[in-house]
Amino acid sequence: MLQGVPVCKDDPAFPRDPRQGRVMSFSKDGSLFGWGNGQKVSVLRSKDSEVLQTLDLPKTTMLQFSPLNTILVTWQPYTTADNPQGDSNLQLWDVQTGALLKSLYQKKLEGWSPCWSEDEKLAVRSVNNELHFFENNDFNTIANKLHMQKVSDYILLNPPGCGVVFLQVAVCVPGSKGAPSFVRIYQYPNFGGPSAALANKSFFKADRVSMEWNKKGTAVLVTASVDVDKSGASYYGEQNLHYLDIKGEGAVVQLPKNGPIYDVVWSPTSTEFCVVYGFMPAKATVYNLKCDPVFDFGTGPRNAAYYSPQGNILVLAGFGNLRGQMEVWDVKKYKQVSKPQVPDSTHFFWCPDGEHIVTATCSPRLRVSNGYKIWHYTGTLLHKEETPAGKELWEVRWQPSPAGTFPERPVKYQAAPSPLGSTQPTTTQAYRPPAMRNQPATASTKLHEEEAPQDMRPGSDRQPVSKAALKNQKKREAKKASKQEAKPDAAEPHSNSAPNPNSQSAESCGDPETDKKIKNLKKKLKAIEELKEQQASGKTLQKNQVSHPVT
């Protein structure tokens, strides 16, 4: 399936489970597969479909394997129906023997599974306001503790070839006596307060914090969000993106367009990252480790970004409430490869080979038209599978592969052959009112702003603007948005109506004294027009109204 179109036939070596699946999970290297059907949880070996373990766990809703396939973690919702004190709902199982190693209490689904280092020498889980560390998979002994109030996120990072384990801890203290939020990076087991941290970043305006490490474990991107924008410029609150590396260097990533931050993703090369942000149509920009823009993809209907496993292709997509457009880019040449349409998609996953993509429409996000499609990145649809009537599709996954299985290949621009063809969108003209159809297109006839892609690398025609210019631009956009929200019912003038000499632009930025004179002059002209109408109707005007100008 990883190297071509899947053959959708029952495999006699792997008989189909007739019961409806509730949960499934591959191990990190793809060698093991686990699933639950509402009665039992089973684990099989992928290469020969041999069932290794069957566990009597009818209520299990989550599964996960440890990095080296030593432990299977199962979780079921916490309940006190049978026991007023509550039953332990998090179990750790030995994959080889099926023995229960430890039962724990985990009430919340968020952060339900322990987090391991890649070599499984260290594991950590959050318990109330403490992080408990376990060494060598001995969950009966707490080897170390880190006490922090309101820990919102943490990750153990053990990059390949690096003998150091980095612990990422984010603490969010929104509005608590004016204290800021902060992110600290520690080296295990040195937890001797803020001074022991490898890096420390504090910032205000943070009700929530989310973090994204690069693959090498050298830098982290922190998205800080507040639910309410006090300036009133945005309904979506306010978000800021911060960069922090293990040397303690940090910066605020300058985003030249106001609006939400939809997605932040690192390239697998760990040398750059992509941000999708701004009010629709959203912008997408690639930044380097200095937080300087490398390439701006312009604006478009998008809210997500996906790098291929090899890092040579980037897909910008608009899913959810958008129409499902995908933009496939060669990130070495920054040239667009294809632009397929995938309407109603709720899931997107790259195949480990870096050439195939699966998109799916799954429940409960959408309960109709469930199914999945397999694509080549050149925009060709290779396979389509629809869920039978009365059934629901809950999840679609590629089988993972060990690192290095699929090397990077040159990017192709010619569409791959397929009997199903391609879904490249046909060129259509945008709707224009009848009065404007015989006129040349201008910026004023467009429904919203459109920006073309720009190469921001040194030597290109377009260079990055200064931070001061970005700040001033954001202030102007916020001021404009505030005025628009203050007058939501203001109607636009009809395209055929004559210009009103008494109207004044809400965005006028001229000299105040000149504006005052213009206003007085318009007032006098209006009075003259009224007098002319009265005289034409037969009314006798006073002498000073006829022989002298109106004052």
C-alpha positions as a printed Julia matrix, in Angstrom:
551×3 Matrix{Float64}:
   0.0     0.0     0.0
   2.88    2.37    0.63
   4.28    2.09   -2.88
   1.18    1.97   -5.02
  -2.55    1.71   -5.25
  -3.95   -0.54   -2.51
  -5.69   -3.75   -3.5
  -8.96   -3.67   -1.58
  -9.48   -7.38   -1.14
  -9.72   -9.48    1.99
  -6.34  -10.94    2.93
  -6.74  -14.61    4.03
  -3.73  -14.17    6.32
  -5.57  -11.38    8.13
  -9.28  -12.21    8.47
 -11.54   -9.19    8.81
 -12.93   -8.48   12.29
 -16.74   -8.53   11.85
 -17.3    -6.26   14.87
 -17.17   -2.49   14.53
 -13.78   -1.04   15.47
 -13.63    1.64   18.16
  -9.92    2.47   18.31
  -6.7     1.55   16.5
  -3.01    2.44   16.61
   0.26    1.51   14.9
   3.56    1.38   16.72
   6.05    4.1    15.78
   7.98    1.86   13.37
   4.82    0.23   11.98
   5.81   -3.28   13.08
   2.85   -3.64   15.49
  -0.85   -2.86   15.12
  -3.4    -2.68   17.91
  -7.17   -2.28   17.76
 -10.23   -2.49   19.99
 -13.72   -3.6    18.92
 -15.75   -2.92   22.06
 -15.06   -6.38   23.5
 -11.31   -6.96   23.36
  -8.06   -5.21   22.51
  -5.76   -7.16   20.19
  -2.13   -6.67   19.14
  -0.71   -8.25   15.99
   2.59   -8.26   14.15
   2.23   -6.37   10.88
   4.57   -8.44    8.68
   2.74  -11.77    9.14
  -0.54  -10.73   10.86
   0.2   -12.99   13.85
  -1.87  -12.0    16.89
   0.52  -11.49   19.8
  -1.89  -10.51   22.58
  -5.63  -10.35   23.24
  -6.78   -8.36   26.28
 -10.27   -8.29   27.79
 -10.81   -4.52   27.7
 -14.31   -3.72   26.35
 -14.34   -0.03   27.35
 -10.98    1.01   25.91
 -11.09    4.17   23.79
  -7.36    5.03   23.47
  -4.26    3.0    22.57
  -0.56    3.84   22.32
   2.72    1.93   22.03
   5.95    3.04   23.72
   8.74    4.1    21.28
  10.55    0.71   21.39
   7.31   -1.35   21.41
   7.89   -2.53   24.97
   4.65   -1.27   26.53
   1.06   -0.93   25.34
  -0.89    1.85   27.07
  -4.7     1.62   27.23
  -7.16    4.21   28.54
 -10.89    4.14   29.22
 -13.13    6.94   30.55
 -12.94    7.44   34.31
 -16.16    6.56   36.13
 -17.47    6.09   39.67
 -20.6     4.13   38.67
 -19.4     0.8    40.08
 -17.05    2.15   42.73
 -17.65    5.45   44.6
 -13.88    5.83   44.95
 -13.37    5.34   41.22
 -11.43    2.62   39.43
  -8.0     2.96   37.85
  -8.53    3.57   34.14
  -4.98    3.79   32.74
  -3.19    0.48   32.24
   0.36   -0.33   31.11
   0.84   -3.79   29.53
   3.92   -5.79   28.6
   3.57   -6.31   24.83
   5.48   -9.61   24.77
   3.89  -11.34   27.76
   0.54   -9.53   28.1
   1.2    -8.96   31.8
  -0.26   -5.89   33.51
   2.68   -3.76   34.65
   0.81   -0.89   36.34
  -2.68    0.55   36.83
  -3.02    4.3    37.33
  -5.71    6.95   37.66
  -6.06    9.4    34.76
  -9.33   11.34   34.86
  -8.73   13.69   31.93
  -8.3    12.64   28.34
  -5.85   15.48   27.72
  -2.32   14.21   28.32
  -3.67   10.73   29.07
  -0.56    8.73   28.08
   2.9     8.87   29.64
   5.53   10.52   27.47
   8.74    8.57   26.78
  12.2     9.48   25.58
  13.15    7.73   22.33
  15.31    5.17   24.15
  12.63    4.53   26.84
  15.15    5.28   29.59
  12.87    7.98   30.9
   9.09    8.48   31.05
   6.99   11.29   32.52
   3.33   11.91   33.32
   1.51   14.86   34.86
  -0.15   14.33   38.24
  -1.96   17.4    39.61
   0.7    20.12   39.78
   3.68   17.77   39.5
   5.53   15.96   36.76
   6.51   12.44   37.84
   9.54   10.83   36.18
  10.15    7.09   35.85
  13.4     5.48   34.75
  13.85    2.29   32.69
  10.07    1.62   32.58
   9.86    1.1    36.34
   6.49    2.72   37.05
   6.46    1.51   40.65
   9.16    4.01   41.64
   9.08    7.77   41.06
  12.68    8.66   40.2
  12.22   12.43   40.2
   9.6    15.16   40.5
   9.16   18.65   39.11
   6.61   20.82   40.88
   5.02   23.56   38.79
   1.66   25.25   39.19
  -0.8    24.79   36.31
   1.43   22.87   33.9
  -0.4    23.07   30.57
   1.98   21.17   28.29
   5.15   19.14   28.48
   7.25   17.01   26.16
  10.25   14.77   26.71
  12.62   15.14   23.81
  15.52   12.8    23.11
  16.77   13.64   19.59
  18.61   10.89   17.67
  22.35   11.0    18.34
  21.92   13.36   21.29
  22.63   11.88   24.7
  20.7    14.6    26.52
  17.02   14.5    27.39
  15.28   17.86   27.15
  12.08   18.48   29.06
   9.75   21.07   27.63
   7.44   22.64   30.19
   4.84   25.36   29.55
   3.11   27.05   32.45
   0.15   29.35   31.83
  -0.88   31.71   34.64
  -3.55   33.93   33.06
  -4.09   37.14   34.99
  -2.93   35.73   38.32
  -1.8    38.87   40.16
  -0.15   40.17   37.01
   2.24   37.24   36.7
   3.31   36.37   33.14
   3.22   33.0    31.43
   6.55   31.35   30.76
   8.22   28.48   28.93
  11.27   26.81   30.38
  13.56   24.15   28.95
  15.33   21.92   31.45
  17.97   19.24   31.2
  16.99   16.2    33.23
  17.41   15.9    36.21
  18.5    19.51   36.88
  15.3    21.11   38.16
  16.75   23.61   40.64
  14.46   26.53   39.89
  14.45   29.07   37.04
  18.23   29.53   37.2
  18.74   25.85   36.29
  16.75   26.15   33.06
  18.59   25.93   29.76
  16.19   28.56   28.39
  13.45   30.7    29.87
  10.88   32.8    28.0
   8.25   34.95   29.75
   5.37   36.72   28.04
   2.02   38.3    28.81
  -1.24   37.93   26.86
  -1.54   34.17   27.25
  -4.68   32.36   28.38
  -3.46   29.25   26.53
  -0.08   28.04   25.32
   0.74   25.42   22.68
   4.22   24.35   21.62
   5.87   22.72   18.65
   9.44   21.31   18.77
  11.57   20.86   15.69
  12.77   17.34   14.91
  16.35   17.93   16.11
  15.16   19.29   19.45
  17.06   22.58   19.13
  14.17   25.06   19.05
  10.51   25.39   19.98
   7.68   27.56   18.65
   5.21   28.81   21.26
   1.75   30.04   20.28
   0.29   32.23   23.03
  -3.45   32.97   22.82
  -5.91   35.19   24.68
  -9.65   34.69   24.32
 -10.52   38.41   24.28
  -8.82   41.09   22.21
  -9.06   44.17   24.45
  -8.5    46.49   21.49
 -11.72   45.19   19.94
 -10.05   44.66   16.56
 -10.75   40.92   16.44
 -13.6    38.61   17.42
 -11.14   35.7    17.62
  -9.09   37.12   20.47
  -5.38   37.68   19.99
  -2.48   35.33   19.22
   1.27   35.75   19.13
   4.03   33.4    18.0
   7.31   33.15   19.91
  10.57   31.39   19.01
  12.89   29.9    21.64
  15.99   27.71   21.28
  17.96   25.67   23.82
  20.68   28.33   23.93
  18.2    30.74   25.46
  17.81   32.93   22.38
  14.26   33.98   21.57
  12.25   36.26   19.32
   8.69   37.22   18.44
   7.77   36.0    14.94
   6.5    39.02   13.02
   3.28   38.19   11.15
   2.41   40.97    8.64
  -1.35   40.29    8.63
  -3.79   40.52   11.52
  -6.0    37.6    12.43
  -5.88   34.06   13.88
  -2.9    31.74   13.67
  -4.36   28.6    12.07
  -1.32   26.34   11.9
   2.39   26.28   12.79
   4.55   23.43   11.43
   8.28   22.7    11.4
  10.03   21.36    8.33
  11.52   17.88    8.96
  14.89   19.49    8.22
  14.49   21.6    11.42
  15.88   24.65    9.58
  12.61   26.44    8.77
   8.93   26.54    9.67
   5.65   27.54    8.02
   2.88   29.65    9.57
  -0.69   29.96    8.22
  -2.31   33.1     9.64
  -4.52   36.16    9.12
  -8.15   36.83    8.33
  -9.44   35.05    5.22
  -8.02   34.86    2.66
  -5.18   33.7     4.91
  -1.46   34.19    4.34
   1.19   31.48    4.57
   4.88   32.27    5.12
   8.04   30.2     5.58
  10.58   31.53    8.12
  14.18   30.56    8.88
  15.75   30.09   12.33
  16.39   33.83   12.57
  12.61   34.34   12.21
  13.18   36.14    8.9
  10.64   35.41    6.13
  11.99   33.17    3.37
   8.97   32.83    1.1
   5.48   34.33    1.23
   2.82   32.22   -0.52
   0.43   35.18   -0.76
  -3.23   34.84    0.25
  -5.68   32.02   -0.3
  -8.45   29.85    1.23
  -6.24   27.82    3.58
  -5.99   26.93    7.27
  -3.43   24.11    7.45
   0.09   23.2     6.28
   1.71   19.76    5.9
   5.37   19.04    5.1
   6.18   15.73    3.44
   8.23   13.34    5.63
  11.34   14.15    3.58
  10.69   17.9     3.83
  10.92   18.65    0.1
   7.17   19.23   -0.5
   4.72   21.45    1.35
   0.92   21.23    1.07
  -1.22   24.23    2.0
  -4.85   23.19    2.46
  -8.24   24.62    3.36
 -10.31   22.03    5.23
 -13.2    22.2     7.7
 -15.43   25.11    6.72
 -13.34   25.83    3.6
 -13.88   24.2     0.22
 -10.99   21.74    0.36
  -8.39   23.26   -1.92
  -4.83   21.89   -1.73
  -1.75   23.75   -2.98
   1.28   21.48   -3.48
   4.64   23.29   -3.5
   8.23   22.29   -4.22
   9.95   24.01   -1.28
  13.42   23.94   -2.81
  12.41   25.82   -5.95
   9.29   27.37   -4.35
   7.31   26.38   -7.4
   3.73   25.13   -7.34
   3.34   21.51   -8.44
  -0.44   21.01   -8.4
  -3.7    22.37   -7.01
  -6.27   19.57   -6.53
  -9.7    20.02   -5.01
 -10.72   17.78   -2.07
 -14.15   18.93   -0.86
 -15.55   17.88    2.55
 -12.23   16.46    3.77
 -11.63   16.18    7.5
  -8.34   14.2     7.55
  -5.02   14.55    5.72
  -1.95   12.32    6.05
   1.29   11.96    4.11
   2.43    8.47    3.22
   5.94    7.7     4.57
   7.22    7.5     0.97
   6.63   11.25    0.56
   4.77   10.75   -2.73
   1.25    9.68   -1.78
  -1.43   11.41    0.28
  -4.62   10.14    1.87
  -7.59   12.44    2.5
 -10.73   11.27    4.27
 -14.19   12.36    5.31
 -14.78   10.88    8.75
 -17.36   10.86   11.52
 -18.27   12.52   13.78
 -17.03   15.66   11.98
 -19.19   14.68    8.99
 -21.59   11.76    9.21
 -22.45   11.65    5.5
 -20.37   10.84    2.42
 -17.73    9.09    4.53
 -14.79    7.6     2.68
 -11.15    8.13    1.75
  -9.09    8.97   -1.32
  -5.45    8.3    -2.18
  -3.59   10.88   -4.26
  -0.25   11.41   -5.91
   1.16   14.78   -4.98
   1.0    15.85   -8.66
  -2.77   16.06   -8.24
  -3.75   12.64   -9.61
  -6.47   10.66   -7.83
  -5.25    7.04   -7.61
  -7.92    5.35   -5.51
 -11.31    6.14   -4.01
 -13.18    4.14   -1.38
 -16.69    5.03   -0.18
 -18.14    3.84    3.11
 -21.26    1.64    2.62
 -24.65    3.15    3.42
 -25.48    2.96    7.11
 -21.8     2.74    8.13
 -19.43    5.41    9.42
 -15.7     5.9     8.89
 -13.92    7.06   12.02
 -10.22    7.02   11.22
  -7.72    6.41    8.41
  -3.98    5.87    8.95
  -0.9     4.97    6.93
   1.32    2.24    8.31
   4.46    4.02    9.62
   7.94    3.0     8.47
  11.32    3.18   10.21
  13.34    6.33    9.53
  15.38    6.13    6.32
  13.11    3.59    4.6
  12.12    6.06    1.87
  14.86    8.46    0.72
  14.03   11.8    -0.85
  13.26   11.72   -4.58
  13.28   14.53   -7.16
  10.0    16.42   -7.34
   7.93   15.68  -10.45
   5.64   18.19  -12.14
   3.93   15.96  -14.68
   0.73   14.38  -13.35
   1.01   10.66  -12.53
  -1.19    8.41  -14.75
  -4.46    7.1   -13.34
  -7.81    5.93  -14.77
  -9.53    8.22  -12.24
  -7.84   11.33  -13.62
  -7.12   14.58  -11.82
  -9.2    17.12   -9.93
  -7.26   20.19  -10.97
  -9.77   23.07  -10.81
 -10.99   24.48  -14.11
 -10.3    28.14  -14.68
 -13.45   30.13  -13.96
 -14.1    33.84  -13.83
 -15.1    35.46  -10.55
 -18.63   36.8   -10.27
 -19.0    40.45  -11.24
 -22.16   42.6   -11.04
 -23.82   43.28  -14.42
 -22.83   46.95  -14.37
 -19.14   46.03  -14.12
 -18.95   43.19  -16.63
 -17.96   45.44  -19.54
 -15.38   47.34  -17.53
 -11.75   46.39  -16.87
 -11.09   44.69  -13.53
  -9.73   46.99  -10.86
  -8.82   46.57   -7.21
 -12.13   48.16   -6.18
 -14.14   45.43   -7.95
 -12.63   42.58   -5.93
 -14.51   41.13   -2.98
 -11.33   40.87   -0.88
  -7.63   41.48   -1.08
  -5.42   39.12   -3.06
  -1.66   38.91   -2.69
   0.65   37.04   -5.04
   3.51   34.81   -3.78
   6.75   36.65   -3.03
  10.3    35.29   -2.75
  11.81   36.92    0.35
  15.27   35.35    0.13
  18.35   37.59   -0.21
  18.93   38.55   -3.83
  15.25   38.32   -4.74
  13.23   41.3    -5.99
  11.14   41.52   -2.82
  12.95   42.02    0.49
  11.43   41.75    3.98
  10.09   44.96    5.47
  11.4    46.25    8.76
   9.83   45.4    12.1
   8.8    49.04   12.57
   6.99   49.02    9.21
   5.2    45.79   10.16
   4.14   47.31   13.47
   2.75   50.43   11.77
   0.96   48.28    9.17
  -0.71   46.21   11.92
  -1.85   49.42   13.67
  -3.44   50.69   10.46
  -5.19   47.35    9.87
  -6.49   47.26   13.46
  -7.78   50.83   13.2
  -9.52   50.03    9.91
 -11.09   46.85   11.38
 -12.34   48.78   14.43
 -14.09   51.34   12.2
 -15.72   48.6    10.14
 -17.03   46.79   13.24
 -18.32   50.09   14.67
 -20.54   50.58   11.59
 -21.65   47.07   10.57
 -24.9    48.3     8.97
 -23.34   50.92    6.72
 -24.53   50.17    3.19
 -22.22   50.4     0.19
 -23.25   52.81   -2.61
 -24.79   51.24   -5.72
 -22.45   51.02   -8.67
 -24.84   53.03  -10.92
 -25.61   55.82   -8.44
 -24.16   59.26   -8.99
 -21.42   60.46   -6.65
 -22.72   62.38   -3.68
 -20.93   65.73   -3.29
 -21.79   65.74    0.4
 -20.2    62.36    1.15
 -16.85   62.19    2.86
 -14.5    59.23    3.0
 -14.36   57.52    6.39
 -10.7    56.85    5.73
  -9.8    60.45    4.87
  -6.4    61.3     6.22
  -6.0    64.88    4.83
  -5.31   68.17    6.64
  -8.08   68.92    9.22
  -8.24   72.62    8.23
  -8.64   71.76    4.55
 -11.36   69.24    5.36
 -13.23   71.94    7.3
 -13.11   74.36    4.34
 -14.35   71.67    1.96
 -17.22   70.88    4.28
 -18.29   74.57    4.47
 -18.06   74.93    0.7
 -20.29   71.88    0.15
 -22.78   73.34    2.61
 -22.96   76.61    0.63
 -23.34   74.8    -2.69
 -26.23   72.82   -1.26
 -27.94   76.04   -0.08
 -27.59   77.55   -3.57
 -29.2    74.48   -5.15
 -32.15   74.75   -2.73
 -32.67   78.43   -3.58
 -32.64   77.69   -7.31
 -35.3    75.01   -6.8
 -37.49   77.48   -4.82
 -37.11   80.16   -7.53
 -38.0    77.66  -10.28
 -41.17   76.7    -8.4
 -42.35   80.34   -8.47
 -41.33   81.45   -4.99
 -40.13   85.07   -4.69
 -36.67   85.28   -3.18
 -35.32   88.12   -1.1
 -33.03   90.65   -2.75
 -29.9    89.56   -0.94
 -30.58   85.91   -1.92
 -30.51   86.84   -5.61
 -27.89   89.55   -5.99
 -25.4    88.29   -3.42
 -23.8    84.89   -2.91
 -25.06   82.84   -0.01
 -22.95   83.24    3.12
